[in-house]
mmCIF file of C-alpha atoms in Angstrom:
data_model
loop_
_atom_site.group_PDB
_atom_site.id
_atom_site.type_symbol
_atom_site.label_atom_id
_atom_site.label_comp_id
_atom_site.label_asym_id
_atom_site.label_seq_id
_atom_site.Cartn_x
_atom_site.Cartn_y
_atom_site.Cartn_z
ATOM 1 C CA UNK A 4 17.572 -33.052 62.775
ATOM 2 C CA UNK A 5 15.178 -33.567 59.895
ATOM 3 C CA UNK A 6 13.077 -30.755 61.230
ATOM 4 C CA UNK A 7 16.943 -28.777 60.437
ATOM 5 C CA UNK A 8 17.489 -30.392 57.083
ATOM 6 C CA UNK A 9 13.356 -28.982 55.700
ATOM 7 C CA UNK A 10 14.380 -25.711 56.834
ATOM 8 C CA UNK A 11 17.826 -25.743 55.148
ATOM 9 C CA UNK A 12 15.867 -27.028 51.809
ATOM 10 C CA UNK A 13 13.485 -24.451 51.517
ATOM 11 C CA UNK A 14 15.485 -21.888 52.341
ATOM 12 C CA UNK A 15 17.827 -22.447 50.074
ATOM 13 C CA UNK A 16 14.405 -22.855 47.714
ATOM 14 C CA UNK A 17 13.296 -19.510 48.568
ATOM 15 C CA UNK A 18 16.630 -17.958 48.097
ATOM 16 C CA UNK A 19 16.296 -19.183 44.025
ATOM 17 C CA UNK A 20 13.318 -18.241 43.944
ATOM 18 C CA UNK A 21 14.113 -14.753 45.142
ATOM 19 C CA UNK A 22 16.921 -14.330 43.023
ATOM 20 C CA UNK A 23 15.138 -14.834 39.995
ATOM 21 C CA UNK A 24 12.378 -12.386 40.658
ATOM 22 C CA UNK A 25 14.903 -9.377 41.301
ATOM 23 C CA UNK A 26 16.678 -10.584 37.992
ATOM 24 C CA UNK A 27 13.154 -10.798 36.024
ATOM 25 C CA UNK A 28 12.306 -6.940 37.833
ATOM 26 C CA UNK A 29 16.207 -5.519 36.866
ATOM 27 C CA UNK A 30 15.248 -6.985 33.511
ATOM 28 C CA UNK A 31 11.837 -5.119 32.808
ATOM 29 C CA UNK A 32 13.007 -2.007 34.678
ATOM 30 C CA UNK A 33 15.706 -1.987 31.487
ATOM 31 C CA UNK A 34 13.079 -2.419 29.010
ATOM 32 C CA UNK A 35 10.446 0.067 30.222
ATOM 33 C CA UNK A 36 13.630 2.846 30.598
ATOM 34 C CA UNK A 37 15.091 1.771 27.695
ATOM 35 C CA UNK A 38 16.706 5.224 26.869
ATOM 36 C CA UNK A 39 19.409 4.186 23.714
ATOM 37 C CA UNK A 40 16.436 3.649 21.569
ATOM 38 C CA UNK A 41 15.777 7.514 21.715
ATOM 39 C CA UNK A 42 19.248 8.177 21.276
ATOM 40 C CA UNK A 43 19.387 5.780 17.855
ATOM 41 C CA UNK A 44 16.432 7.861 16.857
ATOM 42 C CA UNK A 45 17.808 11.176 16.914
ATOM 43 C CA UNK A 46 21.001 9.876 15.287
ATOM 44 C CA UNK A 47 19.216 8.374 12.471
ATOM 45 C CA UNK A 48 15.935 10.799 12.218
ATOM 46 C CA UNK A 49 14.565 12.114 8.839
ATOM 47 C CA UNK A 50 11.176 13.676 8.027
ATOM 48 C CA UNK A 51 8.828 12.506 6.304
ATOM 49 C CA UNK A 52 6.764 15.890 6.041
ATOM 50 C CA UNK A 53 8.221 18.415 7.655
ATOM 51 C CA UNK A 54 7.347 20.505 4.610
ATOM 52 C CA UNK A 55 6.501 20.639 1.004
ATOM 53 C CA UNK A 56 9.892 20.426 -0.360
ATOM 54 C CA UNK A 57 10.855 17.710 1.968
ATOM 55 C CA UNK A 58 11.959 14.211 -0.136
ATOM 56 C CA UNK A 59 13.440 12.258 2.841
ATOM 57 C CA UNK A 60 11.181 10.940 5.477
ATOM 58 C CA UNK A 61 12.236 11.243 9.077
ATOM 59 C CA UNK A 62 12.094 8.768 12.201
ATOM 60 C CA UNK A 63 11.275 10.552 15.519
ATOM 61 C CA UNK A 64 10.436 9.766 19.143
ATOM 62 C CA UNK A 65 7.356 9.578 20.554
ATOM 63 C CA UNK A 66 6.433 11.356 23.877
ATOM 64 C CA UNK A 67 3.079 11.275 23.696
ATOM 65 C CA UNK A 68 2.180 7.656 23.809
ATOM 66 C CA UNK A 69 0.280 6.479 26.933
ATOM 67 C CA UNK A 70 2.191 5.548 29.528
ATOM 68 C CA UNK A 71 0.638 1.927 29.872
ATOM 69 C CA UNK A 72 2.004 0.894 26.311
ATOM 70 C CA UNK A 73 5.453 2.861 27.015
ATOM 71 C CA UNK A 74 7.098 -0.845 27.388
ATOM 72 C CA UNK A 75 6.028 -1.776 23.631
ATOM 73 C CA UNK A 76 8.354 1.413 22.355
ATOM 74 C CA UNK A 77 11.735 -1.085 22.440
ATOM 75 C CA UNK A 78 10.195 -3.041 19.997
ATOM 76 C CA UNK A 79 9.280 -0.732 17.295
ATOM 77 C CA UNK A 80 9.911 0.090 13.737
ATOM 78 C CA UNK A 81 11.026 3.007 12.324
ATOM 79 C CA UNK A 82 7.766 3.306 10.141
ATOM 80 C CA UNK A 83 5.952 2.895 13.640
ATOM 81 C CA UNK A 84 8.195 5.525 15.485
ATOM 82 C CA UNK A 85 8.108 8.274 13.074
ATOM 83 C CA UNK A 86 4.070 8.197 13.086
ATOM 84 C CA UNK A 87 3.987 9.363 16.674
ATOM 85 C CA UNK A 88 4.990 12.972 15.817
ATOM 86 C CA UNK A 89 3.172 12.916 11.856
ATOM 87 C CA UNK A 90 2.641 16.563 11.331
ATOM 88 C CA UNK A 91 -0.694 17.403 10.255
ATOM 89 C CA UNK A 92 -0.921 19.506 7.125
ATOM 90 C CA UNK A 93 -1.704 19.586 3.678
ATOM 91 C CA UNK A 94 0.462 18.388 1.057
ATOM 92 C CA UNK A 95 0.936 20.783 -2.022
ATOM 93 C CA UNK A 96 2.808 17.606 -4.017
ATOM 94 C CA UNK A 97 5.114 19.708 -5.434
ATOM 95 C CA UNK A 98 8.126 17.203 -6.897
ATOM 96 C CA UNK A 99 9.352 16.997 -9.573
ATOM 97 C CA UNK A 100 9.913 14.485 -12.222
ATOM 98 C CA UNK A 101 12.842 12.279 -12.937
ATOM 99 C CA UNK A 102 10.887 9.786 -15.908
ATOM 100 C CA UNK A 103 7.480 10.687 -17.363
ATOM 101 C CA UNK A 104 6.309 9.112 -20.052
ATOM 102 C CA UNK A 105 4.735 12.123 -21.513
ATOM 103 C CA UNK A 106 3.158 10.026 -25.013
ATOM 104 C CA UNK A 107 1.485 7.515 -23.049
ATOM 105 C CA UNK A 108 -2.052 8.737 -23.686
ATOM 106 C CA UNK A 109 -1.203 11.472 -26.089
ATOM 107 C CA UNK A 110 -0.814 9.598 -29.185
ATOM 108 C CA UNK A 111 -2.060 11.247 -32.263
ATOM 109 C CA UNK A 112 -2.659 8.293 -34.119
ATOM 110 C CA UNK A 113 -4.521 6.417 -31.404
ATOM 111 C CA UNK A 114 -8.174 6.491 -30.167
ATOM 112 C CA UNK A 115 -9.304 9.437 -28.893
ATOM 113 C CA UNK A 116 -10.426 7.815 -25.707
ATOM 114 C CA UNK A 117 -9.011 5.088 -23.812
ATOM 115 C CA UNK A 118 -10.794 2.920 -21.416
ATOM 116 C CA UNK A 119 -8.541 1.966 -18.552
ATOM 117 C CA UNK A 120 -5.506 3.605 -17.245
ATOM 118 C CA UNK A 121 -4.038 1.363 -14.718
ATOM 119 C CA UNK A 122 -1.006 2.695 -11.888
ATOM 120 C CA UNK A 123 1.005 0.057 -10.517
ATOM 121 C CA UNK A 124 2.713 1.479 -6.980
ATOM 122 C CA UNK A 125 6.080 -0.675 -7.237
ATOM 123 C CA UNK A 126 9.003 -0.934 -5.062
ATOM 124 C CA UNK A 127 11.757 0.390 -7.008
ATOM 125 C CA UNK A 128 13.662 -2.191 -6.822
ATOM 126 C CA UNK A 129 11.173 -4.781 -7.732
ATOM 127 C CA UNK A 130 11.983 -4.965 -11.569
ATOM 128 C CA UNK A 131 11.219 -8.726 -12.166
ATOM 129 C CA UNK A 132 7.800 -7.465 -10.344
ATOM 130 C CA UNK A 133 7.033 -5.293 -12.969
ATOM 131 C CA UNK A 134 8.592 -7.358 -15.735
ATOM 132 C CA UNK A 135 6.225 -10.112 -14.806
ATOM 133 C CA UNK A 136 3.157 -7.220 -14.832
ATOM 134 C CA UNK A 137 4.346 -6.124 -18.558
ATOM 135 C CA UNK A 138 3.927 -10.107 -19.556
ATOM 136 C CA UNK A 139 0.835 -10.712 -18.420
ATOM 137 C CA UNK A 140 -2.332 -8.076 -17.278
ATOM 138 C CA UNK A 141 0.277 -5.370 -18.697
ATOM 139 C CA UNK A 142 0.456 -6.463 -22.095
ATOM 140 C CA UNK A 143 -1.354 -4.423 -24.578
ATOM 141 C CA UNK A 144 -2.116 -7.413 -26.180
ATOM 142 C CA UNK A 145 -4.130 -8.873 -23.333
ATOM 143 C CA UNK A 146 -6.921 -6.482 -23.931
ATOM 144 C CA UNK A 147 -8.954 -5.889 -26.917
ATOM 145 C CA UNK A 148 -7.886 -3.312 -29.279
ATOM 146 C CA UNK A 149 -10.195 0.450 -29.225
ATOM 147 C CA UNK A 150 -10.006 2.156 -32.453
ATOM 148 C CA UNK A 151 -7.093 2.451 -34.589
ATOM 149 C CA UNK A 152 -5.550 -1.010 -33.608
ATOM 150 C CA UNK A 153 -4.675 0.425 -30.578
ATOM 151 C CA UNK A 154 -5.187 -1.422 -26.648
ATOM 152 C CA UNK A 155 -8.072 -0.107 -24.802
ATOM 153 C CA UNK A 156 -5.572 -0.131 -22.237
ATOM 154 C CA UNK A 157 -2.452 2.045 -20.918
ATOM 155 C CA UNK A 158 -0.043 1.201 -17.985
ATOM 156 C CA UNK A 159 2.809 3.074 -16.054
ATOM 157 C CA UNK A 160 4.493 2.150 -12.998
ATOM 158 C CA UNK A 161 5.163 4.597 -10.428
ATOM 159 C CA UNK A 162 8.570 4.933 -8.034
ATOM 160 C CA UNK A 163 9.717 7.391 -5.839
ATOM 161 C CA UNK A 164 13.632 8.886 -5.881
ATOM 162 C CA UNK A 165 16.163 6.027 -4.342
ATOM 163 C CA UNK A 166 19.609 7.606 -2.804
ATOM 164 C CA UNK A 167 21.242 4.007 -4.771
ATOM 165 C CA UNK A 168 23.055 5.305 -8.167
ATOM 166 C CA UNK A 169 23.111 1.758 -9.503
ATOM 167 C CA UNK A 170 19.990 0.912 -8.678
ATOM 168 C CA UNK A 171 18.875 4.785 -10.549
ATOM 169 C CA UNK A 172 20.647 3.630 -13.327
ATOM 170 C CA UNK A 173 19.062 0.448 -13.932
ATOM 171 C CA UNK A 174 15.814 2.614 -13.445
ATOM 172 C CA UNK A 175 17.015 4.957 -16.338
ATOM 173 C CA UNK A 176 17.257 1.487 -18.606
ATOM 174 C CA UNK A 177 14.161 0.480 -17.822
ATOM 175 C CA UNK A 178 11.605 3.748 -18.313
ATOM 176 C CA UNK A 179 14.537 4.270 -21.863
ATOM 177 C CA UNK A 180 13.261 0.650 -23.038
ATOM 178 C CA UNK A 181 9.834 0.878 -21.892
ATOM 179 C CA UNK A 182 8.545 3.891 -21.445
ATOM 180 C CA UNK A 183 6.131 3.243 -19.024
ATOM 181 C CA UNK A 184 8.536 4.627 -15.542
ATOM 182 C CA UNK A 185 6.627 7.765 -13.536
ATOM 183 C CA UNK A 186 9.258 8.702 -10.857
ATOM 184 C CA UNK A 187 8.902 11.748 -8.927
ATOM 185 C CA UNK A 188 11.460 13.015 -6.087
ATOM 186 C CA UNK A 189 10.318 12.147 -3.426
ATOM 187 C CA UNK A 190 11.878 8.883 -1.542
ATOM 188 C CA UNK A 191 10.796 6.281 -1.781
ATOM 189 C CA UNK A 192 9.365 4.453 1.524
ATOM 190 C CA UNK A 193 6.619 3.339 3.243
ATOM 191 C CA UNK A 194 5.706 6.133 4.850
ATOM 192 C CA UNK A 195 5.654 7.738 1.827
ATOM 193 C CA UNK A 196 2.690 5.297 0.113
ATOM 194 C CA UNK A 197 0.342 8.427 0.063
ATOM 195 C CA UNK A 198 2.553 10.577 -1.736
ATOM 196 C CA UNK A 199 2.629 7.714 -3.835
ATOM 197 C CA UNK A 200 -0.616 6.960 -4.259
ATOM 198 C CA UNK A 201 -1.582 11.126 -4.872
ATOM 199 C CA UNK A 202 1.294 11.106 -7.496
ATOM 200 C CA UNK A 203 -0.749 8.333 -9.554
ATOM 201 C CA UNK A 204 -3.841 10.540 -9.521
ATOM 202 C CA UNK A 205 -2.142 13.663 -10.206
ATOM 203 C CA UNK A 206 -0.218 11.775 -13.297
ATOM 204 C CA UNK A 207 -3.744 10.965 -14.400
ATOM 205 C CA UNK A 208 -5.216 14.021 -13.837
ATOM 206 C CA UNK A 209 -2.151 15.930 -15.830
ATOM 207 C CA UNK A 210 -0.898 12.871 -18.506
ATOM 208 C CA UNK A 211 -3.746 10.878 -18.769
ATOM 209 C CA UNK A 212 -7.709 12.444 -19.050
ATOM 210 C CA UNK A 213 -8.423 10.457 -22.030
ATOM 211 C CA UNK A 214 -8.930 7.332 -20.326
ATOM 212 C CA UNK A 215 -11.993 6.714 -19.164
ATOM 213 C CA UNK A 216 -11.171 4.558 -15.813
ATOM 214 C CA UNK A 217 -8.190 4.212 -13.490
ATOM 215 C CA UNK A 218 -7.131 1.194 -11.714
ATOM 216 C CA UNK A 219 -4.279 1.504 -9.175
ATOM 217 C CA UNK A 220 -2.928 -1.484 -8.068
ATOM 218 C CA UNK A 221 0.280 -2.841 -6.016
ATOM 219 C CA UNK A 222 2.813 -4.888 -8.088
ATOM 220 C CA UNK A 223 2.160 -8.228 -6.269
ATOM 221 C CA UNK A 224 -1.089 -8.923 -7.585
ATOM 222 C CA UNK A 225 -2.657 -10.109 -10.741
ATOM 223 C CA UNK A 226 -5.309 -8.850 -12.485
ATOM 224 C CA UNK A 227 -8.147 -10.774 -14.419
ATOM 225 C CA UNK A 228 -7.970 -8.537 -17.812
ATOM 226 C CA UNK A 229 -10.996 -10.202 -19.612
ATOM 227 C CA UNK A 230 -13.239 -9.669 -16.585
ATOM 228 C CA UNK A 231 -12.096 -6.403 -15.914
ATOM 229 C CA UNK A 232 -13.116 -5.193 -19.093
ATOM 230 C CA UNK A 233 -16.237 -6.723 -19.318
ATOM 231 C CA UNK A 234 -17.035 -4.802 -16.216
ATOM 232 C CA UNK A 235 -16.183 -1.442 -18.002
ATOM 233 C CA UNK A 236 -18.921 -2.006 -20.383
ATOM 234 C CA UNK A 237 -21.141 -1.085 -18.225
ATOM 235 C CA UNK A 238 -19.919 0.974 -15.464
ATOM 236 C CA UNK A 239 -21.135 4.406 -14.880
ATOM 237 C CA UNK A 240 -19.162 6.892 -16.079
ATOM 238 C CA UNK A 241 -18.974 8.975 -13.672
ATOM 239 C CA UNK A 242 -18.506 8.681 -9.930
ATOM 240 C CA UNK A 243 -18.066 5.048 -10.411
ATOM 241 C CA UNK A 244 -16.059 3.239 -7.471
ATOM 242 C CA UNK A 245 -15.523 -0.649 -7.208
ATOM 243 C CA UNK A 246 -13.072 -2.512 -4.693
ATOM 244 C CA UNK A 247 -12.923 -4.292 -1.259
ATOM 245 C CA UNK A 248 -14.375 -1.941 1.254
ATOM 246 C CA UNK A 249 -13.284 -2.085 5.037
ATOM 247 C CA UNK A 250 -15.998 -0.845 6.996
ATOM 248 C CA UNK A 251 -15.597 0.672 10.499
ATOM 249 C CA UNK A 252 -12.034 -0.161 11.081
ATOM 250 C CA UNK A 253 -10.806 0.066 14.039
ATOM 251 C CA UNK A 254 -8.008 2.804 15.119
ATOM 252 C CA UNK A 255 -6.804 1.442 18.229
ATOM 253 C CA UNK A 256 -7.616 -2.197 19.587
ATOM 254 C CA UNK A 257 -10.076 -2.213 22.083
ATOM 255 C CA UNK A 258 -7.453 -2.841 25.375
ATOM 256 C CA UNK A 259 -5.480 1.260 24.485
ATOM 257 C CA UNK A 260 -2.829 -0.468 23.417
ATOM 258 C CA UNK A 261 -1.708 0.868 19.838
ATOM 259 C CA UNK A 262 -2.241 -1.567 16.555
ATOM 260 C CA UNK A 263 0.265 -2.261 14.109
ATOM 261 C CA UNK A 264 0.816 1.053 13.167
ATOM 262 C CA UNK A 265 0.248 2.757 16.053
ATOM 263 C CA UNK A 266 -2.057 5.369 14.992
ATOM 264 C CA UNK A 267 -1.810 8.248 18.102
ATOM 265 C CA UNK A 268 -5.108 10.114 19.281
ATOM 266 C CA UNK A 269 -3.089 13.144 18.293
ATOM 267 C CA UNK A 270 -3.403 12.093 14.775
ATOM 268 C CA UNK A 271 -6.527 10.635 14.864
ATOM 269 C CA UNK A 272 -9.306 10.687 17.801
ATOM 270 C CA UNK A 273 -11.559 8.420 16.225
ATOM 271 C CA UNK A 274 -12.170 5.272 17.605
ATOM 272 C CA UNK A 275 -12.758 4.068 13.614
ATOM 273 C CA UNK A 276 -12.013 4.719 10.018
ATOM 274 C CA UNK A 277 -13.903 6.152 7.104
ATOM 275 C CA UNK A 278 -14.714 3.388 5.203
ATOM 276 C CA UNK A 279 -11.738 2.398 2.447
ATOM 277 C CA UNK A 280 -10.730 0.120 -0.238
ATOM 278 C CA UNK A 281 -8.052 -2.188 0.200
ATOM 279 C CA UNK A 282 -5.606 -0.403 -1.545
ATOM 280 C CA UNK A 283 -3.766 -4.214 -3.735
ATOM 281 C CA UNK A 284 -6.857 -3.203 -6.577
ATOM 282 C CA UNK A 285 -9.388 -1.002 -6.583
ATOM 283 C CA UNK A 286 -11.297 0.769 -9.871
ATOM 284 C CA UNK A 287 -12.514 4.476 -10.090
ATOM 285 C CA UNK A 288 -13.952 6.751 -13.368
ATOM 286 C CA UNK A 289 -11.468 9.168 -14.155
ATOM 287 C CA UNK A 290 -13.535 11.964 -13.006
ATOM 288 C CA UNK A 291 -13.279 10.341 -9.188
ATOM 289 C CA UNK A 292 -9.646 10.305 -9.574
ATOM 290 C CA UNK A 293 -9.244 13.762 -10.407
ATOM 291 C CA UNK A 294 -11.569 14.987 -8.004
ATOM 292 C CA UNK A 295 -9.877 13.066 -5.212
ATOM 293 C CA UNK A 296 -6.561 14.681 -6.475
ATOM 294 C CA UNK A 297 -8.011 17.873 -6.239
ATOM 295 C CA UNK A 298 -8.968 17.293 -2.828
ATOM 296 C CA UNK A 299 -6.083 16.085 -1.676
ATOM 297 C CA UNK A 300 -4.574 18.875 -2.018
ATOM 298 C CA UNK A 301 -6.506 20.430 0.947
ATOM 299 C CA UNK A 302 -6.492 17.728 3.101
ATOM 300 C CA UNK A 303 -4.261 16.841 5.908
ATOM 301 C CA UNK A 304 -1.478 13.927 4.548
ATOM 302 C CA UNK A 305 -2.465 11.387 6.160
ATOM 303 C CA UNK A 306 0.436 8.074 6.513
ATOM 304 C CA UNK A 307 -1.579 5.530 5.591
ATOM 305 C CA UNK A 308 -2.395 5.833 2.012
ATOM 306 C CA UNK A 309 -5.638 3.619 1.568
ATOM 307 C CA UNK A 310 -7.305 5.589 4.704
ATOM 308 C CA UNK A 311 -6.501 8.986 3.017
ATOM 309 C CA UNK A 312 -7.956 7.903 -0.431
ATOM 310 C CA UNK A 313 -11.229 6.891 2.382
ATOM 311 C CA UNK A 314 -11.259 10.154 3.550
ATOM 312 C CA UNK A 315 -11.080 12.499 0.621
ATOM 313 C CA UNK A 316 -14.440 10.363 -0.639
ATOM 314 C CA UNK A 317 -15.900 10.677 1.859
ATOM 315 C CA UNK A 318 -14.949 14.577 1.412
ATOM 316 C CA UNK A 319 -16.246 14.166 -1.621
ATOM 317 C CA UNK A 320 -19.665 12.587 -0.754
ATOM 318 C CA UNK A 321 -18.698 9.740 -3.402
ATOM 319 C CA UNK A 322 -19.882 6.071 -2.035
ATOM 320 C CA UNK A 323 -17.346 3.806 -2.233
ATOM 321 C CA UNK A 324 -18.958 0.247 -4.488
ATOM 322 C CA UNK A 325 -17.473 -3.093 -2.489
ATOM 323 C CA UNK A 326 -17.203 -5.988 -4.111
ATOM 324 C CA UNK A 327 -15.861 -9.479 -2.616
ATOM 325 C CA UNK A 328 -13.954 -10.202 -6.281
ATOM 326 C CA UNK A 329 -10.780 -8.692 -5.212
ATOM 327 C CA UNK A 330 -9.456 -11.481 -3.236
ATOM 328 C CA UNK A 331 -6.731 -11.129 -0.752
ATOM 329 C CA UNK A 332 -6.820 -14.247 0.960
ATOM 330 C CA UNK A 333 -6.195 -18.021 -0.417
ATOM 331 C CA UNK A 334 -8.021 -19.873 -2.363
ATOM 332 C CA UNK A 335 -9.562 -23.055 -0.089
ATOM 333 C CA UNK A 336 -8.259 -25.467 -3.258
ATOM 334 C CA UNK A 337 -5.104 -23.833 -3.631
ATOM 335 C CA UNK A 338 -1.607 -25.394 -2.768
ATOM 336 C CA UNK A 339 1.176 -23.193 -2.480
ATOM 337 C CA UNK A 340 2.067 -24.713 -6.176
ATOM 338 C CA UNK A 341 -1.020 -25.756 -7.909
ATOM 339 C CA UNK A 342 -5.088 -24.734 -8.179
ATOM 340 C CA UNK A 343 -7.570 -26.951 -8.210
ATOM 341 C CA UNK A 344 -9.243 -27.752 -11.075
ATOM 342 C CA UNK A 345 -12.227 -28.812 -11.253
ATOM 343 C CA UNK A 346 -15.522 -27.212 -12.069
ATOM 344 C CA UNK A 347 -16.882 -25.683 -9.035
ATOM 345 C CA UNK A 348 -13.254 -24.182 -8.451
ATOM 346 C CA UNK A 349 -12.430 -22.958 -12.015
ATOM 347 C CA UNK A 350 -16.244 -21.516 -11.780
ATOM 348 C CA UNK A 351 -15.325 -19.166 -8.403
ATOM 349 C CA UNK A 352 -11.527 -18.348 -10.396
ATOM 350 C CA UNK A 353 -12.838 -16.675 -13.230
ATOM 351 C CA UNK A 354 -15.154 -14.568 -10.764
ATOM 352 C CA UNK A 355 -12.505 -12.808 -9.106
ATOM 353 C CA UNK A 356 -11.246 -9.433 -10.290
ATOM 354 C CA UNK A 357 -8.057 -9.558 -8.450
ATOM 355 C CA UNK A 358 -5.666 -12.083 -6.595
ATOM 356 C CA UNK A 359 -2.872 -10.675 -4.221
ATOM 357 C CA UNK A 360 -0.285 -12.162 -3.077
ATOM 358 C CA UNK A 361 0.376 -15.856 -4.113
ATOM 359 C CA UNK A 362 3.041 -17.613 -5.731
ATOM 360 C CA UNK A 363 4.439 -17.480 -9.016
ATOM 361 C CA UNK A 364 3.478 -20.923 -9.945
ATOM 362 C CA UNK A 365 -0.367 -20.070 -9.215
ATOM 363 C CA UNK A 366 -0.299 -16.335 -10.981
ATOM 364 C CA UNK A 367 0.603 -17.874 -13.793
ATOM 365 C CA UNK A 368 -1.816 -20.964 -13.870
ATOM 366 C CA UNK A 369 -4.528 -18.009 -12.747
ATOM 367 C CA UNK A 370 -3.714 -15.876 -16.021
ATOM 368 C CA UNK A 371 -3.824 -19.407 -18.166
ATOM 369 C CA UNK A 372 -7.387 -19.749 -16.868
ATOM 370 C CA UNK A 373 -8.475 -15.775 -17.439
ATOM 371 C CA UNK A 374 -6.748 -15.512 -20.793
ATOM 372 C CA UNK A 375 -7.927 -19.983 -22.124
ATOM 373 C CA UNK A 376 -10.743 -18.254 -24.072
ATOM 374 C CA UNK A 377 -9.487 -15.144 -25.955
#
């Protein structure tokens, strides 16, 4: 009888047991053949360069990714999606503007040079972003005067086209009060960062020779001003280059499975990248950033805008300058509210170039720091 009962208990065991394995297997089988997904994408595809004139970008599927990673495809973004069918071809950046401040650089009463152009890529909808820029590393008055009275520094923020009309219109506000708006019409979105990035240089290139360097910069970072300038002094003018360089990153982690933007083979073989700056700060003479614009325009468009800037140098033959000053990380006596300090720490602050990324709170205590001595 008790021989009966064991037998009745682990059947009943392995019956469980079995059930939940055919659910788990029903469950993956959905996943992996996930076919909705494709149909969202068609429904909600644009292009993101399916030609010069193009301004919208466009989500598509992806065929061609290897069939070990298909399972990962029901868990990606659009940005991820529409990378698996990038077109390869050059880019003639053809837009057109909707705000340029044409007398940024071309005033007649100011110096005939200028030493630092900086391009902030912002978000357009990031005003109190660049509001907080304009008060601080933006000001005019935070650098010293060049001839004439005048700042040895000019600023302008760049945006693409946005399909919003309020948001346009606050847009129109701003670049009427400030003057300091480049917006071309193109959309704006992430997989349109290049563009982005190519319209600053172009800007430059057009609007902007007189200046002597170019910055660009994203509009959640702050920059140390003082420093900055001090570097200029004695920078080479010409082919100078200064940032965070990533050396020999990889494409595609080691395992086949795609990264976080899941870069195909299709669109690029290489097992690395062309060494690049981190694209939150990085400093180039003007004649770099013209030449790179120049270039670009014969290059393949490339998504990911710090990796194209890589490759046209290295077109160019121009080595890029690293420097560890441009932090992107945390500062080891940091709180989320409140620096450190002491000597040691304020010592290693006013060394860096460049802090991404960190709370209001600090930014601010950073820039009191930079700025205690002017």
């Amino acid at each position: 009888m008790a021989m009966v009962h064991t037998c009745f208990r682990f059947g009943r065991r392995l019956t469980i047991v079995i059930v939940f394995a055919v659910a788990f297997i029903i469950t993956l089988n959905n996943i992996i053949t996930y076919q909705p997904v494709d149909d969202y994408r068609r429904e909600n595809s644009r292009d993101y360069n399916s030609g010069s004139n193009a301004t919208e970008p466009q989500r598509q599927s992806f065929p061609n990714l290897a069939r070990k990673s298909q399972w990962f495809r029901y868990y990606l973004t659009d940005q991820q999606i529409a990378v698996q069918n990038w077109k390869l071809s050059p880019d003639p950046h053809n837009f057109h503007y909707l705000h340029n401040p044409l007398g940024m650089c071309s005033n007649a009463q100011g110096p005939s040079e200028i030493l630092l152009v900086i391009f902030v890529n912002s978000s357009p909808g990031n005003a109190g972003k660049r509001a907080y820029i304009r008060n601080t590393f933006g000001s005019y008055y935070a650098w010293p005067s060049q001839g004439e009275g005048q700042s040895a520094m000019r600023i302008v923020f760049l945006l693409g086209a946005v399909r919003d009309n309020k948001l346009q219109a606050d847009i129109n506000f701003e670049s009427d009060f400030y003057k300091d708006i480049v917006q071309e019409s193109f959309i704006d979105d992430y997989l349109n960062l290049t563009r982005k990035t190519i319209m600053g240089m172009k800007w430059v290139t057009h609007f902007c020779r007189r200046a002597s360097y170019t910055m660009k910069v994203d509009d959640d970072i702050i920059i140390n001003a003082p420093l900055v300038y001090n570097i200029l002094q004695t920078a080479s003018p010409t082919k100078f280059t200064l940032g965070t360089v990533l050396f020999a990153t990889p494409v595609r982690s080691p395992r086949g499975l795609y990264g976080k933007f899941l870069t195909p083979e299709s669109l690029y073989p290489d097992k690395v990248y062309p060494p690049y700056f981190n694209g939150h700060a990085y400093l180039l003479s003007t004649d770099v950033v013209e030449n790179i614009y120049r270039v670009s325009l014969e290059t393949d468009l490339f998504p990911w805008s710090d990796v194209f800037v890589g490759m046209c140098l290295k077109k160019l033959g121009i080595r890029l300058r690293h420097s560890s000053r441009f932090l992107s990380g945390g500062f080891p006596m940091a709180t989320k509210t409140e620096l450190a300090e002491n000597d040691n720490a304020l010592d290693e602050i006013r060394e860096y170039v460049s802090v991404f990324h960190f709370t209001v709170p600090i930014m601010n205590q950073l820039w009191e720091i930079w700025t205690r001595e002017l």
